[in-house]
XYZ file of C-alpha atoms in Angstrom:
740
model
C 52.223 -105.886 -129.437
C 53.107 -102.340 -130.548
C 51.016 -100.804 -127.782
C 52.654 -102.916 -125.064
C 56.107 -102.142 -126.417
C 55.546 -98.426 -126.475
C 54.121 -98.537 -122.951
C 57.243 -100.368 -121.810
C 59.497 -97.845 -123.565
C 57.572 -94.943 -122.064
C 57.935 -96.558 -118.623
C 61.688 -96.919 -119.106
C 61.827 -93.314 -120.300
C 59.955 -92.192 -117.184
C 62.360 -94.097 -114.925
C 65.329 -92.478 -116.634
C 63.861 -89.038 -116.192
C 63.528 -89.642 -112.450
C 67.331 -89.607 -112.424
C 67.341 -86.207 -114.184
C 67.191 -82.824 -112.426
C 63.933 -82.138 -110.576
C 62.897 -79.292 -112.875
C 62.393 -81.825 -115.704
C 61.025 -84.842 -113.782
C 58.384 -82.827 -111.931
C 56.432 -82.345 -115.146
C 54.740 -85.384 -116.693
C 54.049 -83.496 -119.917
C 57.506 -84.323 -121.233
C 56.895 -88.063 -120.839
C 53.567 -87.725 -122.653
C 55.155 -85.795 -125.521
C 58.071 -88.237 -125.757
C 55.806 -91.285 -125.785
C 53.494 -89.870 -128.440
C 56.291 -88.892 -130.830
C 58.086 -92.194 -130.325
C 54.909 -94.181 -130.914
C 54.147 -92.329 -134.146
C 57.705 -92.713 -135.379
C 57.867 -96.453 -134.695
C 54.607 -96.937 -136.598
C 56.147 -95.076 -139.538
C 59.343 -97.118 -139.260
C 57.329 -100.341 -139.390
C 55.383 -99.180 -142.443
C 58.589 -98.238 -144.276
C 60.983 -101.024 -143.205
C 58.937 -103.808 -141.668
C 58.054 -105.092 -138.217
C 61.393 -106.863 -137.674
C 63.369 -103.641 -137.956
C 60.936 -101.872 -135.655
C 61.382 -104.562 -133.018
C 65.171 -104.330 -133.378
C 65.038 -100.587 -132.740
C 62.810 -101.148 -129.712
C 65.168 -103.821 -128.364
C 68.199 -101.540 -128.788
C 66.335 -98.676 -127.138
C 65.360 -100.844 -124.147
C 68.859 -102.284 -123.698
C 70.421 -98.806 -123.911
C 67.936 -97.386 -121.410
C 68.407 -100.268 -118.964
C 72.186 -99.976 -119.126
C 71.967 -96.199 -118.670
C 69.795 -96.693 -115.593
C 71.635 -99.533 -113.842
C 75.078 -99.666 -115.469
C 75.022 -103.466 -115.675
C 77.883 -104.785 -117.898
C 75.635 -107.632 -119.004
C 73.242 -105.192 -120.686
C 76.141 -103.538 -122.499
C 77.293 -106.928 -123.777
C 73.776 -107.731 -125.010
C 73.644 -104.369 -126.740
C 76.987 -105.032 -128.451
C 75.851 -108.454 -129.677
C 72.712 -107.035 -131.263
C 74.643 -104.235 -132.967
C 77.383 -106.487 -134.351
C 74.785 -108.896 -135.748
C 73.219 -106.234 -137.985
C 73.942 -106.138 -141.695
C 75.222 -102.922 -143.285
C 71.860 -101.825 -144.716
C 69.973 -102.236 -141.427
C 72.801 -100.487 -139.539
C 72.373 -97.358 -141.655
C 68.595 -97.285 -141.208
C 68.843 -97.920 -137.455
C 71.501 -95.220 -137.028
C 69.277 -92.749 -138.843
C 66.291 -93.895 -136.773
C 68.078 -93.199 -133.478
C 69.274 -89.833 -134.740
C 65.683 -89.007 -135.642
C 64.426 -90.236 -132.239
C 66.911 -87.947 -130.524
C 65.627 -85.003 -132.590
C 62.055 -85.892 -131.607
C 63.039 -86.064 -127.920
C 64.577 -82.598 -128.188
C 61.418 -81.287 -129.855
C 59.286 -82.770 -127.068
C 61.426 -81.018 -124.472
C 61.160 -77.694 -126.312
C 57.355 -77.967 -126.372
C 57.329 -78.903 -122.695
C 59.486 -75.910 -121.765
C 57.173 -73.588 -123.713
C 54.161 -75.156 -121.962
C 55.646 -74.669 -118.492
C 56.602 -71.113 -119.348
C 53.026 -70.293 -120.363
C 51.612 -71.886 -117.200
C 54.005 -70.036 -114.939
C 53.423 -66.773 -116.754
C 49.684 -67.144 -116.215
C 50.427 -67.575 -112.514
C 52.604 -64.430 -112.545
C 55.673 -66.445 -111.551
C 59.186 -66.618 -112.909
C 60.110 -68.718 -115.910
C 60.795 -72.278 -114.802
C 63.437 -73.258 -117.310
C 65.641 -70.408 -116.123
C 66.752 -70.495 -112.510
C 66.120 -66.824 -111.843
C 65.778 -63.377 -113.347
C 69.560 -63.411 -113.671
C 69.265 -65.500 -116.821
C 65.948 -64.269 -118.204
C 64.653 -60.802 -119.097
C 60.949 -60.101 -118.864
C 60.320 -56.550 -120.032
C 57.493 -55.836 -117.602
C 59.319 -57.350 -114.624
C 62.408 -55.336 -115.555
C 60.370 -52.105 -115.570
C 58.816 -52.921 -112.192
C 62.171 -53.905 -110.697
C 63.739 -50.630 -111.834
C 60.882 -48.700 -110.207
C 60.515 -50.649 -106.955
C 64.088 -51.752 -106.224
C 66.120 -48.915 -107.726
C 63.750 -45.995 -107.319
C 63.706 -45.066 -111.002
C 60.695 -43.046 -112.124
C 58.506 -44.338 -114.972
C 59.442 -41.219 -116.932
C 63.169 -41.996 -116.588
C 62.573 -45.521 -117.835
C 60.528 -44.296 -120.799
C 63.161 -41.721 -121.782
C 65.975 -44.274 -121.594
C 63.999 -46.879 -123.500
C 62.960 -44.764 -126.465
C 66.543 -43.576 -126.970
C 68.280 -46.956 -126.807
C 69.212 -49.137 -129.792
C 69.910 -52.841 -130.108
C 71.226 -53.849 -133.534
C 71.164 -57.611 -134.155
C 73.541 -58.607 -136.952
C 72.689 -61.903 -138.659
C 75.717 -63.780 -139.932
C 76.164 -67.072 -141.769
C 78.550 -69.586 -140.246
C 79.781 -73.063 -141.218
C 78.402 -74.475 -137.940
C 74.935 -74.138 -139.501
C 74.837 -77.833 -140.422
C 71.111 -78.562 -140.192
C 69.243 -77.953 -143.421
C 66.604 -75.260 -143.436
C 63.987 -77.648 -144.860
C 64.522 -79.965 -141.883
C 64.326 -77.100 -139.395
C 60.974 -76.082 -140.879
C 59.647 -79.637 -140.522
C 60.792 -79.700 -136.906
C 58.934 -76.438 -136.369
C 55.723 -77.924 -137.746
C 56.125 -80.995 -135.494
C 56.398 -78.673 -132.481
C 53.267 -76.804 -133.584
C 51.261 -80.023 -134.040
C 52.385 -81.381 -130.675
C 51.499 -78.163 -128.844
C 48.072 -77.974 -130.476
C 47.278 -81.641 -129.733
C 47.438 -80.910 -126.010
C 45.364 -77.735 -126.116
C 42.374 -77.807 -123.739
C 39.754 -76.741 -126.278
C 40.654 -79.221 -129.031
C 37.768 -81.142 -130.638
C 37.956 -84.855 -131.578
C 37.997 -83.970 -135.284
C 40.754 -81.411 -134.779
C 42.729 -83.970 -132.794
C 42.452 -86.566 -135.549
C 43.542 -84.097 -138.235
C 46.447 -82.849 -136.129
C 47.556 -86.411 -135.434
C 47.613 -87.099 -139.175
C 49.627 -83.925 -139.751
C 52.042 -84.944 -137.006
C 52.645 -88.347 -138.586
C 53.110 -86.729 -141.983
C 55.708 -84.267 -140.698
C 57.588 -86.941 -138.706
C 57.812 -89.133 -141.792
C 58.847 -86.206 -144.003
C 61.623 -85.303 -141.541
C 62.826 -88.923 -141.374
C 62.944 -89.155 -145.171
C 64.862 -85.864 -145.509
C 68.636 -85.975 -145.784
C 70.047 -84.346 -142.654
C 73.307 -83.321 -144.316
C 73.690 -80.563 -146.880
C 75.615 -82.260 -149.706
C 76.777 -79.106 -151.481
C 78.070 -75.908 -149.841
C 75.540 -73.053 -149.942
C 76.330 -69.989 -152.010
C 76.329 -66.595 -150.270
C 72.988 -65.933 -151.982
C 71.638 -69.179 -150.511
C 72.865 -68.134 -147.070
C 71.205 -64.781 -147.465
C 67.875 -66.310 -148.563
C 68.000 -68.688 -145.591
C 68.674 -65.789 -143.229
C 65.942 -63.656 -144.753
C 63.415 -66.488 -144.406
C 63.312 -65.749 -140.669
C 61.948 -62.309 -141.454
C 59.063 -63.816 -143.417
C 58.313 -66.387 -140.725
C 58.766 -64.605 -137.387
C 60.669 -61.321 -137.292
C 58.489 -59.240 -139.625
C 55.356 -59.627 -137.523
C 57.266 -60.293 -134.314
C 58.696 -56.767 -134.055
C 55.342 -54.869 -133.965
C 53.888 -57.491 -131.594
C 56.847 -57.076 -129.272
C 56.608 -53.279 -129.368
C 52.929 -53.541 -128.443
C 53.946 -55.618 -125.438
C 56.419 -52.881 -124.502
C 53.551 -50.365 -124.739
C 51.492 -52.534 -122.389
C 54.370 -52.894 -119.926
C 54.847 -49.106 -119.918
C 51.155 -48.589 -119.286
C 51.361 -50.926 -116.294
C 53.956 -48.657 -114.637
C 51.958 -45.500 -115.326
C 53.144 -44.325 -118.772
C 50.188 -43.688 -121.081
C 52.342 -42.876 -124.096
C 53.339 -45.487 -126.638
C 56.910 -46.045 -127.753
C 57.315 -43.665 -130.738
C 57.138 -45.559 -134.015
C 60.500 -44.116 -135.077
C 62.299 -45.011 -131.831
C 65.276 -47.174 -132.890
C 64.594 -49.820 -130.243
C 65.370 -52.824 -132.468
C 67.413 -52.768 -135.681
C 68.627 -55.573 -137.946
C 71.784 -55.879 -140.009
C 73.466 -58.713 -141.909
C 76.867 -60.009 -142.958
C 75.464 -62.504 -145.475
C 76.930 -61.484 -148.809
C 79.069 -58.759 -147.267
C 81.558 -60.736 -145.174
C 84.426 -61.302 -147.605
C 87.136 -61.907 -144.991
C 88.655 -65.208 -146.116
C 85.664 -66.130 -148.270
C 86.529 -65.919 -151.994
C 82.927 -66.686 -152.974
C 81.753 -63.298 -151.666
C 82.423 -61.145 -154.707
C 81.270 -57.611 -155.590
C 78.567 -59.182 -157.775
C 77.340 -61.229 -154.806
C 77.171 -58.103 -152.644
C 75.150 -56.334 -155.317
C 72.805 -59.310 -155.676
C 72.056 -59.723 -151.968
C 71.347 -55.985 -151.570
C 68.879 -56.012 -154.459
C 67.354 -59.263 -153.230
C 66.806 -57.836 -149.742
C 65.316 -54.669 -151.230
C 62.952 -56.729 -153.369
C 61.931 -58.845 -150.356
C 61.228 -55.760 -148.244
C 59.081 -54.127 -150.936
C 57.179 -57.382 -151.383
C 56.455 -57.688 -147.662
C 55.149 -54.109 -147.542
C 53.168 -54.598 -150.751
C 51.442 -57.660 -149.326
C 50.326 -55.648 -146.291
C 49.374 -52.299 -147.802
C 46.149 -53.604 -149.331
C 44.880 -54.767 -145.926
C 45.643 -51.301 -144.591
C 43.736 -49.727 -147.484
C 40.611 -51.736 -146.697
C 40.890 -50.953 -142.990
C 41.182 -47.166 -143.442
C 37.799 -46.605 -145.088
C 37.024 -43.419 -143.116
C 36.099 -40.196 -144.902
C 36.852 -37.647 -142.153
C 40.304 -36.125 -142.558
C 42.219 -32.868 -142.164
C 42.245 -30.191 -144.861
C 45.943 -30.893 -145.480
C 45.189 -34.553 -146.030
C 42.186 -33.855 -148.276
C 44.239 -31.561 -150.499
C 46.942 -34.219 -150.876
C 44.380 -36.908 -151.704
C 42.699 -34.684 -154.305
C 46.051 -33.924 -155.936
C 46.929 -37.632 -156.187
C 43.481 -38.487 -157.497
C 43.673 -35.847 -160.268
C 47.145 -36.962 -161.326
C 46.186 -40.614 -161.300
C 43.242 -40.031 -163.612
C 45.548 -38.304 -166.085
C 47.943 -41.263 -165.942
C 45.165 -43.810 -166.364
C 45.032 -43.201 -170.109
C 48.708 -44.113 -170.421
C 48.887 -47.036 -168.011
C 46.686 -49.863 -166.769
C 43.945 -48.660 -164.406
C 44.540 -50.054 -160.951
C 41.738 -50.647 -158.486
C 42.629 -47.734 -156.256
C 42.446 -45.281 -159.171
C 38.706 -45.899 -159.339
C 38.283 -45.028 -155.665
C 36.188 -41.877 -155.231
C 37.881 -38.950 -153.508
C 35.403 -39.392 -150.630
C 37.721 -42.167 -149.395
C 40.905 -40.096 -149.063
C 42.955 -42.583 -147.020
C 42.558 -45.230 -149.678
C 43.589 -42.767 -152.364
C 46.856 -41.895 -150.623
C 47.612 -45.472 -149.626
C 46.850 -46.554 -153.187
C 49.633 -44.274 -154.369
C 51.941 -45.857 -151.770
C 50.919 -49.277 -153.077
C 51.811 -48.252 -156.631
C 55.264 -47.068 -155.627
C 55.889 -50.234 -153.616
C 54.999 -52.292 -156.670
C 57.408 -50.301 -158.825
C 60.096 -50.478 -156.119
C 59.794 -54.242 -156.000
C 59.728 -54.712 -159.761
C 62.663 -52.373 -160.367
C 64.769 -54.361 -157.877
C 63.651 -57.602 -159.510
C 64.620 -56.378 -162.975
C 67.980 -55.040 -161.804
C 68.648 -58.348 -160.087
C 67.756 -60.362 -163.190
C 69.013 -58.198 -166.045
C 71.149 -55.441 -164.579
C 68.819 -52.832 -166.110
C 65.218 -51.753 -165.544
C 62.619 -49.972 -167.638
C 60.963 -48.595 -164.490
C 62.216 -45.050 -163.813
C 63.708 -44.468 -160.377
C 61.316 -41.572 -159.718
C 58.386 -44.027 -159.833
C 59.836 -45.874 -156.816
C 60.681 -45.138 -153.211
C 64.359 -44.237 -153.115
C 64.631 -43.501 -149.394
C 62.659 -44.339 -146.286
C 61.642 -40.725 -145.683
C 59.614 -40.769 -148.911
C 57.916 -43.937 -147.720
C 57.151 -42.611 -144.240
C 55.751 -39.239 -145.370
C 52.299 -40.409 -146.602
C 51.964 -42.864 -143.713
C 52.743 -40.134 -141.186
C 50.210 -37.917 -142.949
C 47.568 -40.629 -142.490
C 48.477 -40.997 -138.815
C 48.314 -37.263 -138.074
C 45.023 -36.890 -139.879
C 43.370 -39.758 -138.025
C 44.557 -38.430 -134.664
C 43.373 -34.898 -135.470
C 39.899 -36.200 -136.366
C 39.444 -38.126 -133.123
C 40.400 -41.514 -134.571
C 43.584 -42.148 -132.598
C 42.474 -45.681 -131.592
C 42.296 -46.509 -135.309
C 45.654 -44.820 -135.988
C 47.211 -46.873 -133.178
C 46.117 -50.119 -134.814
C 47.439 -51.638 -138.020
C 48.774 -48.279 -139.223
C 51.032 -47.915 -136.176
C 52.323 -51.469 -136.679
C 53.076 -50.632 -140.306
C 54.900 -47.427 -139.334
C 56.995 -49.375 -136.842
C 57.897 -51.937 -139.493
C 58.958 -49.210 -141.917
C 61.083 -47.528 -139.236
C 62.689 -50.846 -138.237
C 63.273 -52.489 -141.611
C 63.422 -49.511 -143.982
C 63.503 -50.188 -147.708
C 66.395 -52.635 -147.468
C 65.006 -55.039 -144.800
C 68.487 -55.262 -143.258
C 71.575 -53.122 -143.629
C 74.489 -55.071 -145.061
C 77.845 -54.724 -143.322
C 80.964 -55.107 -145.450
C 83.880 -56.923 -143.806
C 87.354 -57.068 -145.308
C 90.792 -57.891 -143.939
C 93.122 -54.913 -143.396
C 95.946 -56.365 -145.506
C 93.716 -56.280 -148.586
C 93.426 -52.492 -148.267
C 97.191 -52.275 -147.777
C 97.648 -54.168 -151.056
C 95.509 -51.611 -152.905
C 97.304 -48.601 -151.445
C 100.674 -50.204 -152.113
C 99.719 -50.578 -155.781
C 98.586 -46.930 -155.892
C 101.773 -45.480 -154.367
C 103.967 -47.620 -156.632
C 101.977 -46.393 -159.623
C 102.244 -42.759 -158.470
C 105.940 -42.473 -157.575
C 107.392 -45.955 -157.217
C 107.389 -45.982 -153.395
C 105.901 -48.855 -151.404
C 103.104 -48.016 -148.973
C 103.560 -51.441 -147.399
C 107.119 -50.595 -146.342
C 106.264 -47.217 -144.825
C 106.193 -46.675 -141.071
C 102.837 -46.137 -139.362
C 103.627 -42.424 -138.925
C 104.368 -41.940 -142.624
C 101.230 -43.843 -143.604
C 99.059 -41.626 -141.409
C 100.701 -38.453 -142.714
C 100.182 -39.448 -146.353
C 96.599 -40.656 -145.839
C 95.591 -37.461 -144.034
C 97.243 -35.353 -146.740
C 95.270 -37.146 -149.457
C 92.023 -37.050 -147.473
C 92.410 -33.280 -147.051
C 93.225 -32.783 -150.736
C 91.134 -33.221 -153.856
C 93.376 -34.903 -156.416
C 92.293 -38.316 -157.718
C 94.806 -41.003 -156.809
C 94.313 -43.393 -159.686
C 92.567 -43.895 -162.989
C 91.748 -46.818 -165.284
C 95.454 -47.391 -165.954
C 96.175 -48.537 -162.378
C 97.803 -52.004 -162.553
C 95.465 -54.409 -160.729
C 95.753 -57.952 -159.567
C 92.530 -59.926 -159.213
C 92.537 -59.247 -155.460
C 93.002 -55.486 -155.893
C 90.227 -55.329 -158.492
C 87.935 -57.201 -156.093
C 88.467 -54.610 -153.347
C 87.960 -51.633 -155.654
C 84.910 -53.194 -157.324
C 83.358 -53.707 -153.893
C 83.665 -49.984 -153.199
C 82.186 -49.326 -156.646
C 79.116 -51.426 -155.763
C 78.755 -49.457 -152.521
C 78.830 -46.209 -154.500
C 76.198 -47.397 -157.016
C 73.551 -48.831 -154.684
C 71.297 -46.780 -152.359
C 73.141 -45.820 -149.189
C 70.475 -47.355 -146.939
C 71.476 -50.814 -148.222
C 74.630 -50.667 -146.111
C 75.586 -50.408 -142.466
C 79.234 -50.478 -141.390
C 82.540 -51.269 -143.060
C 84.315 -53.709 -140.733
C 88.113 -53.995 -140.887
C 89.225 -57.345 -139.519
C 92.726 -57.722 -138.074
C 92.871 -53.965 -137.526
C 95.976 -52.905 -135.616
C 96.546 -49.196 -136.220
C 94.879 -45.877 -137.180
C 96.110 -46.172 -140.760
C 93.861 -49.218 -141.234
C 90.818 -47.009 -140.644
C 92.091 -44.011 -142.630
C 92.863 -46.297 -145.592
C 89.205 -47.310 -145.893
C 88.087 -43.687 -145.584
C 90.402 -42.741 -148.457
C 89.288 -45.639 -150.663
C 85.634 -44.723 -150.104
C 86.358 -41.198 -151.302
C 88.394 -42.356 -154.284
C 85.613 -44.722 -155.380
C 82.998 -41.922 -155.151
C 80.933 -43.298 -152.274
C 78.531 -40.372 -151.768
C 77.424 -41.394 -148.269
C 80.504 -43.040 -146.731
C 79.945 -46.060 -144.527
C 81.034 -45.746 -140.921
C 84.377 -47.506 -140.561
C 84.662 -49.985 -137.697
C 87.989 -51.502 -136.627
C 87.761 -55.089 -135.397
C 90.256 -56.021 -132.695
C 90.532 -59.760 -132.221
C 93.806 -61.272 -131.044
C 95.250 -60.689 -127.599
C 97.983 -58.284 -128.723
C 95.510 -56.307 -130.857
C 93.082 -55.974 -127.931
C 95.888 -54.710 -125.704
C 96.902 -52.135 -128.334
C 93.340 -51.116 -129.249
C 92.917 -48.210 -126.763
C 96.133 -46.529 -127.946
C 95.155 -46.946 -131.620
C 91.692 -45.485 -131.055
C 93.139 -42.642 -128.976
C 95.461 -41.741 -131.845
C 92.520 -41.767 -134.264
C 90.472 -39.424 -132.069
C 93.423 -37.035 -131.786
C 93.382 -36.463 -135.563
C 91.316 -33.364 -136.378
C 90.237 -34.685 -139.786
C 88.936 -37.917 -138.297
C 87.291 -36.230 -135.295
C 85.312 -34.021 -137.684
C 84.439 -37.017 -139.865
C 82.806 -39.138 -137.145
C 80.659 -36.352 -135.660
C 81.134 -37.537 -132.091
C 80.246 -41.208 -132.716
C 82.468 -44.258 -133.112
C 81.869 -47.982 -133.293
C 84.492 -50.555 -132.329
C 84.126 -54.294 -132.799
C 85.707 -56.881 -130.544
C 86.087 -60.512 -131.601
C 85.409 -63.372 -129.214
C 86.332 -66.327 -131.429
C 89.836 -65.378 -132.557
C 90.770 -63.990 -129.144
C 89.679 -67.277 -127.544
C 91.647 -69.288 -130.094
C 94.688 -67.076 -129.520
C 94.848 -67.047 -125.730
C 92.230 -69.425 -124.315
C 88.760 -68.636 -123.019
C 89.606 -67.200 -119.600
C 92.415 -64.933 -120.772
C 90.399 -63.761 -123.780
C 87.341 -62.922 -121.648
C 89.424 -60.904 -119.206
C 91.324 -59.084 -121.962
C 88.049 -58.265 -123.761
C 86.704 -56.837 -120.506
C 89.767 -54.663 -119.889
C 89.941 -53.505 -123.504
C 86.350 -52.278 -123.324
C 87.052 -50.387 -120.108
C 90.031 -48.623 -121.642
C 88.228 -47.863 -124.904
C 85.411 -46.200 -122.970
C 87.929 -44.061 -121.070
C 89.476 -42.943 -124.360
C 86.073 -42.129 -125.842
C 85.095 -40.064 -122.791
C 88.367 -38.169 -122.963
C 87.645 -37.057 -126.517
C 83.891 -36.573 -126.071
C 82.940 -39.457 -128.365
C 79.936 -41.755 -127.885
C 81.261 -45.291 -128.282
C 79.196 -48.252 -129.484
C 80.663 -51.673 -128.812
C 80.015 -54.303 -131.479
C 80.295 -57.792 -129.994
C 81.273 -60.523 -132.458
C 79.813 -63.422 -130.486
C 78.987 -66.946 -131.619
C 76.820 -69.671 -130.155
C 79.372 -71.851 -128.371
C 81.238 -70.846 -125.216
C 84.474 -70.810 -127.226
C 82.957 -68.196 -129.526
C 81.616 -65.991 -126.736
C 78.246 -67.715 -126.411
C 76.207 -67.919 -123.224
C 72.987 -66.601 -121.651
C 72.127 -63.329 -123.393
C 70.915 -61.551 -120.272
C 74.016 -62.393 -118.244
C 76.314 -61.607 -121.156
C 74.942 -58.063 -121.438
C 74.764 -57.369 -117.710
C 78.357 -58.579 -117.255
C 79.779 -55.965 -119.613
C 81.894 -53.257 -117.939
C 80.106 -50.099 -116.713
C 79.402 -47.459 -119.393
C 80.189 -49.828 -122.270
C 76.574 -50.449 -123.291
C 75.121 -47.025 -122.571
C 71.880 -47.619 -124.471
C 73.621 -48.723 -127.670
C 74.537 -52.322 -128.463
C 75.449 -54.280 -131.585
C 75.906 -58.040 -131.481
C 76.197 -60.809 -134.047
C 73.675 -63.650 -134.181
C 75.579 -66.454 -135.865
C 74.635 -69.615 -137.719
C 72.452 -71.990 -135.725
C 71.907 -69.304 -133.071
C 69.615 -67.592 -135.596
C 67.310 -70.626 -135.526
C 67.447 -70.745 -131.721
C 66.654 -67.038 -131.529
C 64.099 -66.588 -134.308
C 62.968 -70.052 -135.428
C 59.584 -69.758 -133.693
C 57.324 -66.837 -132.859
C 57.794 -67.278 -129.098
C 61.580 -67.543 -129.554
C 61.597 -64.314 -131.552
C 59.619 -62.577 -128.816
C 61.954 -63.830 -126.089
C 65.038 -62.775 -128.066
C 63.773 -59.227 -128.609
C 62.694 -59.047 -124.971
C 66.019 -60.300 -123.616
C 68.156 -57.853 -125.566
C 65.877 -54.883 -124.919
C 65.383 -55.495 -121.204
C 69.022 -56.339 -120.471
C 70.319 -53.310 -122.414
C 67.940 -51.055 -120.490
C 68.889 -52.595 -117.153
C 72.621 -52.284 -117.824
C 72.204 -48.594 -118.604
C 69.988 -47.780 -115.616
C 71.659 -50.124 -113.142
C 75.306 -50.499 -114.241
C 77.375 -53.313 -112.729
C 80.091 -52.449 -110.242
C 83.716 -52.395 -111.352
C 85.943 -55.232 -110.144
C 87.851 -54.554 -106.938
C 91.647 -54.083 -107.219
C 92.313 -57.436 -105.560
C 89.970 -59.154 -108.046
C 91.829 -57.553 -110.927
C 95.197 -58.633 -109.584
C 93.967 -62.192 -109.180
C 92.490 -62.329 -112.678
C 95.670 -60.854 -114.176
C 97.699 -63.607 -112.543
C 95.215 -66.314 -113.570
C 95.175 -65.051 -117.165
C 98.977 -65.309 -117.451
C 98.948 -68.914 -116.255
C 95.885 -69.796 -118.352
C 97.422 -68.395 -121.533
C 100.693 -70.257 -120.975
C 98.900 -73.542 -120.317
C 96.550 -73.086 -123.268
C 99.303 -72.242 -125.755
C 101.483 -75.038 -124.408
C 98.833 -77.531 -125.478
C 97.409 -75.921 -128.613
C 100.552 -74.456 -130.187
C 103.400 -76.491 -128.754
C 102.033 -80.017 -128.355
C 102.815 -81.812 -131.667
C 100.125 -84.436 -131.047
C 97.327 -81.869 -130.593
C 96.151 -81.755 -134.207
C 96.748 -85.473 -134.614
C 94.429 -86.123 -131.653
C 91.527 -84.396 -133.414
C 92.157 -86.305 -136.628
C 91.848 -89.710 -134.965
């Protein structure tokens, strides 16, 4: 009975897919995957809820499929009768069952796409699920295209590549509705399904995998899909960091090895230098306090220490493998002297502390001696962060830890140079090179935390300060007077306030955030983002507050221009900033500007926002060139079209000429993180897309729009904005419609 039913359902499914686009129906693998997952799930459903409920689900599935295929009203009526006859309890279970079946169908399609991609790649063809190279970026094909079609030399490509930077900024977002535990189960279902169809699978392996598949399907079905309590910022951060454990940590060195291979295939025998900033990672989780009262200074401190502890733990777990691999005794004199010094000191310390394994290593194994010292410091670095996170204090002295990445890299670089000098470069270019690349990419903090705060909050603080100083109100000053006063204070040395400054809770929150920045290691942080920035004084205010709160290594200050009017005014504001001698000296020829896709789209509509974002970038680049400043654009994109989402490759290549220029920052928000890094192959594709597209934009910039195109888009944008605002802002029934 069950077998016949599933065969019938698979047949219906196959008929439906014949109506789908050819790129899906041409591959029978999808039908096989669908049928297998559905069969296993229906067996589970029968075990849990009985045969009657299983047959009801099958009947509903068949009626729905038949109506979808033929559009017969009779089938729709039959479907309605069955649904209205259900009692409340069965309705809930059946609803959940169909939701789960839809998830399984999506998983089957993901596995099928990955299968077709592997097959096509083996045949040296293009990816099938993407229509052309316009939507996909293969690093090797990009290199070859730049050489053959554009006449670029391999040396030009190598030079451009090793000097470019892509910084992916992970951000939490309320659209992340699917629980992490469920996403992990879905990942394991995909793995089981892919392995079941491997060519070299044995009968025993197949049976065990089938059992695992059933177990994971049942576990996913029994897991609540909805998160019942809102996650804390620490929870969001832990969820974001889990992707590093699962895919990113090992994915980065694997990807860089693939880049090495692609370079070799165009005639470059050198590897990408381990310290080339090709891929960087940042985060807003625990730092984005714009409109989120739960992100407090204490939260920021906690997530920084947590990330530092995670990074040290990841390195610590790998260093022992490296120690066992580097068992060679040949080394340079410089290296031998360093190993002997560490060995002597360690023996003196052994009487005071526990004797670790590496301290018993004879000096005839110098690499293990030096790496053993690295292992010790990683342990202390991890434990100090753990203690500070738990208790606020630590009994481990700071000098026993790594306090900056240069200290960490020094002994590893020494190992690398020594191996190369002794004829062991192939060994140096193995696990040690991967480790060096991880250290250069992730540092001691795993990710750099950006701080984001709304400009009015800084105005509140400065208003309180000026009222306390002389009774005047900073808030009521003109922009010119604000700039004059801020520059005067930035050029002077007097402290602006002390403990007696009257503080509201909001003012204390801002100042305490700067205090946390001043207390933690500088490599914990990236940029300070000012949302709703409108004028130069917004940037100068943050610079002054950093100085007043004793931030030793000030964060780079990044204005975020979001709404239509702010984007239009952005070039003039940035030009005014660059004309200020104090600020020009402060930035050392580099500036970052962030543009927001979500708020601009909500303000003016998608078309008008996209065109205004394009023009704003063009003008900002002109301003930067005028003042000799290298500009980095930071794109605040989301996953949906309304938040600036779309194919990564096209999105980068469609940016105006000279706006990428080998340097790109972009947010990876909410569920897009799972889509980008949830699986090893997704991580690889994400890194490849960003790297290849950034390189291609720099070496083959797009053409500027023709004057007639600009005129047409200007006219379209005016009409589009009027129509959009007429509905969204002026139609009284608009909000009511969404509440129905």
